[in-house]
mmCIF file of C-alpha atoms in Angstrom:
data_model
loop_
_atom_site.group_PDB
_atom_site.id
_atom_site.type_symbol
_atom_site.label_atom_id
_atom_site.label_comp_id
_atom_site.label_asym_id
_atom_site.label_seq_id
_atom_site.Cartn_x
_atom_site.Cartn_y
_atom_site.Cartn_z
ATOM 1 C CA ARG A 17 -0.025 0.102 0.156
ATOM 2 C CA ARG A 18 1.184 3.461 -0.797
ATOM 3 C CA TRP A 19 0.516 5.764 2.251
ATOM 4 C CA SER A 20 -0.858 9.330 2.029
ATOM 5 C CA PRO A 21 0.654 11.677 4.632
ATOM 6 C CA ALA A 22 -1.466 12.781 7.278
ATOM 7 C CA GLY A 23 -1.711 16.713 6.211
ATOM 8 C CA ALA A 24 0.242 17.746 3.212
ATOM 9 C CA ARG A 25 -1.210 17.682 -0.324
ATOM 10 C CA VAL A 26 1.330 17.723 -3.282
ATOM 11 C CA VAL A 27 0.227 20.075 -6.021
ATOM 12 C CA PRO A 28 0.920 18.581 -9.587
ATOM 13 C CA ALA A 29 2.357 20.916 -12.332
ATOM 14 C CA PRO A 30 1.343 23.216 -13.987
ATOM 15 C CA TRP A 31 0.377 24.370 -10.361
ATOM 16 C CA THR A 32 -2.656 25.997 -11.360
ATOM 17 C CA SER A 33 -5.212 24.566 -8.706
ATOM 18 C CA PRO A 34 -5.721 27.069 -6.013
ATOM 19 C CA ARG A 35 -4.708 26.127 -2.545
ATOM 20 C CA PRO A 36 -7.776 25.656 -0.167
ATOM 21 C CA GLU A 37 -8.717 28.782 2.155
ATOM 22 C CA GLY A 38 -6.237 29.059 5.009
ATOM 23 C CA TRP A 39 -3.956 26.722 3.620
ATOM 24 C CA THR A 40 -0.186 27.652 2.747
ATOM 25 C CA ARG A 41 1.499 26.803 -0.332
ATOM 26 C CA PHE A 42 5.200 25.879 -0.278
ATOM 27 C CA VAL A 43 7.562 25.625 -3.543
ATOM 28 C CA CYS A 44 10.758 23.505 -2.929
ATOM 29 C CA PHE A 45 13.955 23.828 -4.814
ATOM 30 C CA SER A 46 17.408 22.330 -4.069
ATOM 31 C CA ASP A 47 20.707 21.685 -5.853
ATOM 32 C CA THR A 48 20.503 24.624 -8.205
ATOM 33 C CA HIS A 49 24.409 24.496 -8.131
ATOM 34 C CA GLY A 50 24.716 28.199 -9.244
ATOM 35 C CA LEU A 51 22.416 27.706 -12.306
ATOM 36 C CA HIS A 52 19.341 29.457 -10.792
ATOM 37 C CA GLN A 53 19.031 31.861 -13.624
ATOM 38 C CA LEU A 54 18.731 28.901 -16.091
ATOM 39 C CA ILE A 55 15.670 27.519 -14.562
ATOM 40 C CA PRO A 56 12.902 27.723 -16.835
ATOM 41 C CA LYS A 57 10.490 30.494 -16.193
ATOM 42 C CA ASP A 58 7.575 28.155 -16.084
ATOM 43 C CA HIS A 59 9.218 26.279 -13.475
ATOM 44 C CA MET A 60 8.707 29.185 -11.112
ATOM 45 C CA PRO A 61 5.368 29.133 -9.611
ATOM 46 C CA PRO A 62 4.287 31.669 -7.283
ATOM 47 C CA ALA A 63 3.909 30.532 -3.401
ATOM 48 C CA ASP A 64 3.594 31.726 0.134
ATOM 49 C CA VAL A 65 6.865 30.149 1.205
ATOM 50 C CA LEU A 66 10.055 29.183 -0.913
ATOM 51 C CA LEU A 67 12.111 26.402 0.520
ATOM 52 C CA HIS A 68 15.623 25.750 -0.761
ATOM 53 C CA ALA A 69 17.456 22.420 0.609
ATOM 54 C CA GLY A 70 21.064 23.474 -0.124
ATOM 55 C CA ASP A 71 23.688 23.395 -2.871
ATOM 56 C CA PHE A 72 22.779 26.630 -4.202
ATOM 57 C CA THR A 73 26.411 27.233 -5.414
ATOM 58 C CA ASN A 74 29.088 25.016 -7.244
ATOM 59 C CA THR A 75 31.588 25.476 -4.639
ATOM 60 C CA GLY A 76 30.710 28.322 -2.464
ATOM 61 C CA GLU A 77 31.513 31.226 -4.742
ATOM 62 C CA LEU A 78 30.666 34.697 -3.394
ATOM 63 C CA GLU A 79 29.746 35.639 -6.722
ATOM 64 C CA GLN A 80 27.117 32.847 -6.944
ATOM 65 C CA ILE A 81 25.861 33.539 -3.651
ATOM 66 C CA GLU A 82 25.190 37.036 -4.511
ATOM 67 C CA SER A 83 23.478 35.980 -7.707
ATOM 68 C CA PHE A 84 21.330 33.572 -6.055
ATOM 69 C CA ASN A 85 20.217 36.266 -3.419
ATOM 70 C CA GLU A 86 19.034 38.316 -6.291
ATOM 71 C CA TRP A 87 17.169 35.504 -7.692
ATOM 72 C CA LEU A 88 15.526 34.767 -4.202
ATOM 73 C CA GLU A 89 14.683 38.354 -3.903
ATOM 74 C CA ALA A 90 12.939 38.467 -7.271
ATOM 75 C CA TYR A 91 11.010 35.340 -6.708
ATOM 76 C CA PRO A 92 7.400 35.545 -6.172
ATOM 77 C CA ALA A 93 6.910 34.146 -2.832
ATOM 78 C CA GLU A 94 6.468 36.112 0.488
ATOM 79 C CA GLN A 95 8.846 34.106 2.713
ATOM 80 C CA LYS A 96 12.238 32.300 1.705
ATOM 81 C CA LEU A 97 13.909 29.663 3.686
ATOM 82 C CA VAL A 98 17.288 28.250 2.851
ATOM 83 C CA ILE A 99 19.894 25.897 4.112
ATOM 84 C CA ALA A 100 23.374 25.211 2.870
ATOM 85 C CA GLY A 101 24.631 21.959 1.412
ATOM 86 C CA ASN A 102 27.911 20.109 0.848
ATOM 87 C CA HIS A 103 28.896 22.124 -2.133
ATOM 88 C CA ASP A 104 28.310 25.693 -0.289
ATOM 89 C CA ILE A 105 31.755 25.257 1.160
ATOM 90 C CA THR A 106 32.235 28.907 2.118
ATOM 91 C CA LEU A 107 29.194 28.706 4.654
ATOM 92 C CA GLN A 108 31.384 26.268 6.834
ATOM 93 C CA GLU A 109 34.484 28.259 7.564
ATOM 94 C CA ASP A 110 36.397 25.773 9.462
ATOM 95 C CA TYR A 111 35.999 23.137 6.739
ATOM 96 C CA TYR A 112 36.961 25.866 4.127
ATOM 97 C CA ARG A 113 39.925 27.073 6.029
ATOM 98 C CA SER A 114 41.357 23.756 6.846
ATOM 99 C CA ARG A 115 40.940 22.174 3.344
ATOM 100 C CA GLY A 116 38.348 23.538 1.378
ATOM 101 C CA ALA A 117 39.914 26.643 -0.140
ATOM 102 C CA SER A 118 43.096 24.750 -0.990
ATOM 103 C CA ARG A 119 40.994 21.745 -2.586
ATOM 104 C CA PHE A 120 38.646 24.072 -4.651
ATOM 105 C CA HIS A 121 40.043 27.823 -4.843
ATOM 106 C CA ARG A 122 43.746 27.404 -5.132
ATOM 107 C CA GLY A 123 44.232 31.078 -6.205
ATOM 108 C CA VAL A 124 42.910 33.615 -3.743
ATOM 109 C CA PRO A 125 40.660 32.159 -1.320
ATOM 110 C CA TYR A 126 37.145 33.702 -0.485
ATOM 111 C CA ASP A 127 36.418 35.551 2.737
ATOM 112 C CA CYS A 128 33.910 33.108 4.626
ATOM 113 C CA SER A 129 32.891 36.277 6.725
ATOM 114 C CA LYS A 130 31.231 37.584 3.759
ATOM 115 C CA ALA A 131 29.057 34.556 2.712
ATOM 116 C CA ARG A 132 26.191 34.523 4.990
ATOM 117 C CA PRO A 133 25.488 38.495 4.929
ATOM 118 C CA LEU A 134 25.073 37.967 1.268
ATOM 119 C CA LEU A 135 21.972 35.977 1.826
ATOM 120 C CA LYS A 136 19.686 39.178 2.477
ATOM 121 C CA GLY A 137 16.590 37.791 0.650
ATOM 122 C CA CYS A 138 15.873 34.868 2.898
ATOM 123 C CA SER A 139 16.090 33.466 6.334
ATOM 124 C CA TYR A 140 19.228 31.224 6.328
ATOM 125 C CA LEU A 141 18.825 28.194 8.822
ATOM 126 C CA GLU A 142 21.779 26.183 10.248
ATOM 127 C CA ASP A 143 20.550 24.002 13.071
ATOM 128 C CA THR A 144 17.948 26.584 14.046
ATOM 129 C CA SER A 145 14.358 26.993 13.778
ATOM 130 C CA VAL A 146 11.892 29.630 12.545
ATOM 131 C CA GLU A 147 8.212 29.990 12.839
ATOM 132 C CA VAL A 148 6.437 30.749 9.600
ATOM 133 C CA ARG A 149 2.642 31.265 9.424
ATOM 134 C CA GLY A 150 2.444 29.211 12.545
ATOM 135 C CA TYR A 151 4.630 26.187 11.363
ATOM 136 C CA GLN A 152 7.721 25.279 13.156
ATOM 137 C CA ILE A 153 10.485 24.702 10.475
ATOM 138 C CA TYR A 154 13.928 23.537 11.479
ATOM 139 C CA GLY A 155 16.755 23.586 9.111
ATOM 140 C CA SER A 156 20.182 21.839 9.127
ATOM 141 C CA PRO A 157 22.753 21.379 6.308
ATOM 142 C CA TRP A 158 24.485 18.185 7.749
ATOM 143 C CA GLN A 159 24.645 14.920 5.667
ATOM 144 C CA PRO A 160 26.706 11.549 5.993
ATOM 145 C CA GLU A 161 30.216 11.715 4.777
ATOM 146 C CA PHE A 162 30.542 12.103 0.998
ATOM 147 C CA PHE A 163 34.002 12.454 -0.535
ATOM 148 C CA ASP A 164 35.157 15.168 2.103
ATOM 149 C CA TRP A 165 32.876 17.996 1.220
ATOM 150 C CA ALA A 166 31.419 20.586 3.595
ATOM 151 C CA PHE A 167 28.831 19.726 6.213
ATOM 152 C CA ASN A 168 29.884 16.110 6.308
ATOM 153 C CA LEU A 169 29.913 13.832 9.435
ATOM 154 C CA PRO A 170 30.319 10.150 10.019
ATOM 155 C CA ARG A 171 27.489 7.970 10.168
ATOM 156 C CA GLY A 172 26.557 7.111 13.725
ATOM 157 C CA GLU A 173 27.056 9.080 16.816
ATOM 158 C CA GLU A 174 28.070 12.589 15.422
ATOM 159 C CA LEU A 175 25.078 12.786 13.011
ATOM 160 C CA ARG A 176 22.740 11.468 15.890
ATOM 161 C CA GLN A 177 24.041 14.359 18.012
ATOM 162 C CA LYS A 178 22.880 16.574 15.206
ATOM 163 C CA TRP A 179 19.527 15.172 14.792
ATOM 164 C CA SER A 180 19.034 14.956 18.501
ATOM 165 C CA ALA A 181 18.820 18.955 18.472
ATOM 166 C CA ILE A 182 15.628 18.949 16.105
ATOM 167 C CA PRO A 183 12.939 20.298 18.366
ATOM 168 C CA PRO A 184 10.030 17.882 19.341
ATOM 169 C CA ASP A 185 7.566 20.422 17.955
ATOM 170 C CA THR A 186 9.026 20.534 14.314
ATOM 171 C CA ASP A 187 6.377 20.621 11.798
ATOM 172 C CA LEU A 188 8.616 20.773 8.717
ATOM 173 C CA LEU A 189 12.221 19.602 8.587
ATOM 174 C CA LEU A 190 14.482 21.153 5.895
ATOM 175 C CA VAL A 191 17.696 18.982 5.451
ATOM 176 C CA HIS A 192 20.183 18.682 2.787
ATOM 177 C CA GLY A 193 20.500 14.882 2.667
ATOM 178 C CA PRO A 194 17.247 12.621 2.773
ATOM 179 C CA PRO A 195 16.441 10.148 5.632
ATOM 180 C CA ALA A 196 17.029 6.311 4.668
ATOM 181 C CA GLY A 197 14.311 4.783 2.847
ATOM 182 C CA HIS A 198 12.639 7.735 1.318
ATOM 183 C CA VAL A 199 13.808 9.687 -1.770
ATOM 184 C CA ASP A 200 17.238 8.357 -1.360
ATOM 185 C CA MET A 201 17.698 5.782 -4.180
ATOM 186 C CA THR A 202 20.716 6.417 -6.324
ATOM 187 C CA SER A 203 21.309 5.123 -9.752
ATOM 188 C CA ARG A 204 24.834 3.627 -8.644
ATOM 189 C CA ALA A 205 24.940 2.757 -5.034
ATOM 190 C CA GLY A 206 21.220 2.086 -4.153
ATOM 191 C CA ARG A 207 19.553 3.714 -1.124
ATOM 192 C CA VAL A 208 22.063 5.925 0.601
ATOM 193 C CA GLY A 209 19.953 8.106 2.961
ATOM 194 C CA CYS A 210 20.788 8.520 6.731
ATOM 195 C CA GLN A 211 19.378 6.016 8.931
ATOM 196 C CA ASP A 212 19.866 8.102 11.908
ATOM 197 C CA LEU A 213 17.770 10.937 10.586
ATOM 198 C CA ARG A 214 15.064 8.409 9.638
ATOM 199 C CA GLU A 215 14.986 7.365 13.254
ATOM 200 C CA ALA A 216 14.971 10.881 14.578
ATOM 201 C CA VAL A 217 12.075 11.769 12.173
ATOM 202 C CA HIS A 218 10.162 8.530 13.323
ATOM 203 C CA GLN A 219 10.769 9.867 16.996
ATOM 204 C CA ARG A 220 8.805 13.082 16.290
ATOM 205 C CA SER A 221 5.600 13.997 14.633
ATOM 206 C CA ILE A 222 7.052 15.926 11.584
ATOM 207 C CA SER A 223 4.651 16.428 8.744
ATOM 208 C CA VAL A 224 7.029 17.190 6.029
ATOM 209 C CA VAL A 225 10.796 16.444 5.226
ATOM 210 C CA VAL A 226 12.212 18.457 2.425
ATOM 211 C CA SER A 227 15.659 17.434 1.124
ATOM 212 C CA GLY A 228 17.906 17.263 -1.904
ATOM 213 C CA HIS A 229 21.424 16.347 -2.350
ATOM 214 C CA LEU A 230 20.746 13.092 -4.342
ATOM 215 C CA HIS A 231 19.877 14.238 -7.811
ATOM 216 C CA SER A 232 18.633 11.062 -9.166
ATOM 217 C CA ALA A 233 16.321 10.642 -6.173
ATOM 218 C CA TYR A 234 14.378 13.607 -7.154
ATOM 219 C CA GLY A 235 10.585 13.186 -6.266
ATOM 220 C CA THR A 236 8.098 12.560 -3.384
ATOM 221 C CA ASP A 237 7.395 9.692 -1.075
ATOM 222 C CA ALA A 238 5.189 9.403 1.820
ATOM 223 C CA ASP A 239 4.406 7.025 4.673
ATOM 224 C CA GLU A 240 1.422 7.133 7.004
ATOM 225 C CA VAL A 241 2.726 10.322 8.918
ATOM 226 C CA THR A 242 5.221 12.197 6.674
ATOM 227 C CA LEU A 243 5.572 13.698 3.254
ATOM 228 C CA TYR A 244 9.202 13.174 2.217
ATOM 229 C CA VAL A 245 10.480 15.610 -0.677
ATOM 230 C CA ASN A 246 13.655 15.465 -2.797
ATOM 231 C CA ALA A 247 13.517 18.792 -4.664
ATOM 232 C CA SER A 248 16.803 18.587 -6.485
ATOM 233 C CA THR A 249 16.494 21.163 -9.321
ATOM 234 C CA CYS A 250 19.579 19.636 -11.261
ATOM 235 C CA THR A 251 19.600 16.452 -12.988
ATOM 236 C CA GLU A 252 22.516 14.001 -12.717
ATOM 237 C CA GLN A 253 24.014 15.739 -15.760
ATOM 238 C CA TYR A 254 23.567 19.004 -13.672
ATOM 239 C CA ASN A 255 20.755 20.474 -15.934
ATOM 240 C CA PRO A 256 18.561 22.662 -13.729
ATOM 241 C CA THR A 257 15.446 21.229 -15.512
ATOM 242 C CA HIS A 258 13.665 19.137 -12.704
ATOM 243 C CA LYS A 259 10.583 20.852 -11.922
ATOM 244 C CA PRO A 260 10.193 22.466 -8.407
ATOM 245 C CA ILE A 261 7.776 20.421 -5.986
ATOM 246 C CA VAL A 262 5.060 22.252 -4.661
ATOM 247 C CA PHE A 263 2.712 21.284 -1.731
ATOM 248 C CA ASP A 264 -0.066 22.832 0.441
ATOM 249 C CA LEU A 265 -0.477 22.416 4.067
ATOM 250 C CA PRO A 266 -3.453 23.135 6.227
ATOM 251 C CA PRO A 267 -3.522 25.600 8.947
ATOM 252 C CA ALA A 268 -0.584 24.854 11.515
ATOM 253 C CA HIS A 269 -3.055 23.501 14.222
ATOM 254 C CA GLU A 270 -4.935 21.310 11.977
ATOM 255 C CA LEU A 271 -1.728 19.973 10.506
ATOM 256 C CA ARG A 272 -0.191 19.306 13.928
ATOM 257 C CA GLU A 273 -3.278 17.613 15.086
ATOM 258 C CA ALA A 274 -3.463 15.399 12.117
ATOM 259 C CA THR A 275 0.131 14.488 12.109
ATOM 260 C CA LYS A 276 0.179 13.691 16.086
ATOM 261 C CA LYS A 277 -2.834 11.353 15.550
ATOM 262 C CA ALA A 278 -1.213 9.473 12.635
ATOM 263 C CA ALA A 279 1.917 9.060 14.619
ATOM 264 C CA LEU A 280 0.276 7.822 17.477
ATOM 265 C CA GLU A 281 -1.837 5.260 15.590
ATOM 266 C CA ARG A 282 1.593 4.194 13.880
ATOM 267 C CA LYS A 283 3.258 3.836 17.227
ATOM 268 C CA GLU A 284 0.158 1.955 18.738
ATOM 269 C CA GLY A 285 0.174 -0.422 15.545
ATOM 270 C CA LYS A 286 -3.420 0.488 14.801
ATOM 271 C CA LEU A 287 -2.851 1.037 11.154
ATOM 272 C CA GLN A 288 -3.723 -1.802 8.776
ATOM 273 C CA LEU A 289 -0.850 -2.547 6.397
#
């Protein structure tokens, strides 16, 4: 059986159906890799909230961050939330200073202190929460080790510590890499999502998890509680042609009630498989 999540509704392209009164429309992008200006105009539907799940640059170039911010400011959404990904190396200063600059920018390195201030047109989340239209949204850039890029941590205890910081009242989780078992299938290595993240999600009543990172796993999935989104904009060939993923959420109190009820039923084993 294919489950439907407790509250979220995916809106199919071309996204012309109106959202129900009192609901909020989210549009999701990820892994634009500095190619945001090449996203087709008909892949930019208006929304209430824009979410970007990281890798908005190729290798953290400040020029690309500035251009990305201009794109964000012009996007037809009232609020924009952004996290970093493993390619956004100037957003993790300790990594950049220790080895990122010498690996990727062998000429004159960038000044990392200038990276975050360039993101003026959004709320940048890094292991932090923000309330948007009553929803509690937590953002975190970490993901399992992957060829020594930024925001990489070993699977196991170090990642578990990061996920333990996710507040229990989180409604929507914005992460770069997906949890194990959902929107994490790769063409070469099978499923590579984070098992510790999956366990953290199941320990909470989270309505939506938005990620990217794995371009080939673009799409949506759901279990009986949660909608899982992999919003990778770029294909495996780094063409920014995947359509954004759009979903609507009911008012926060209704969403929370439905999600908690579904999570409790799952925990008690009342749902029929």
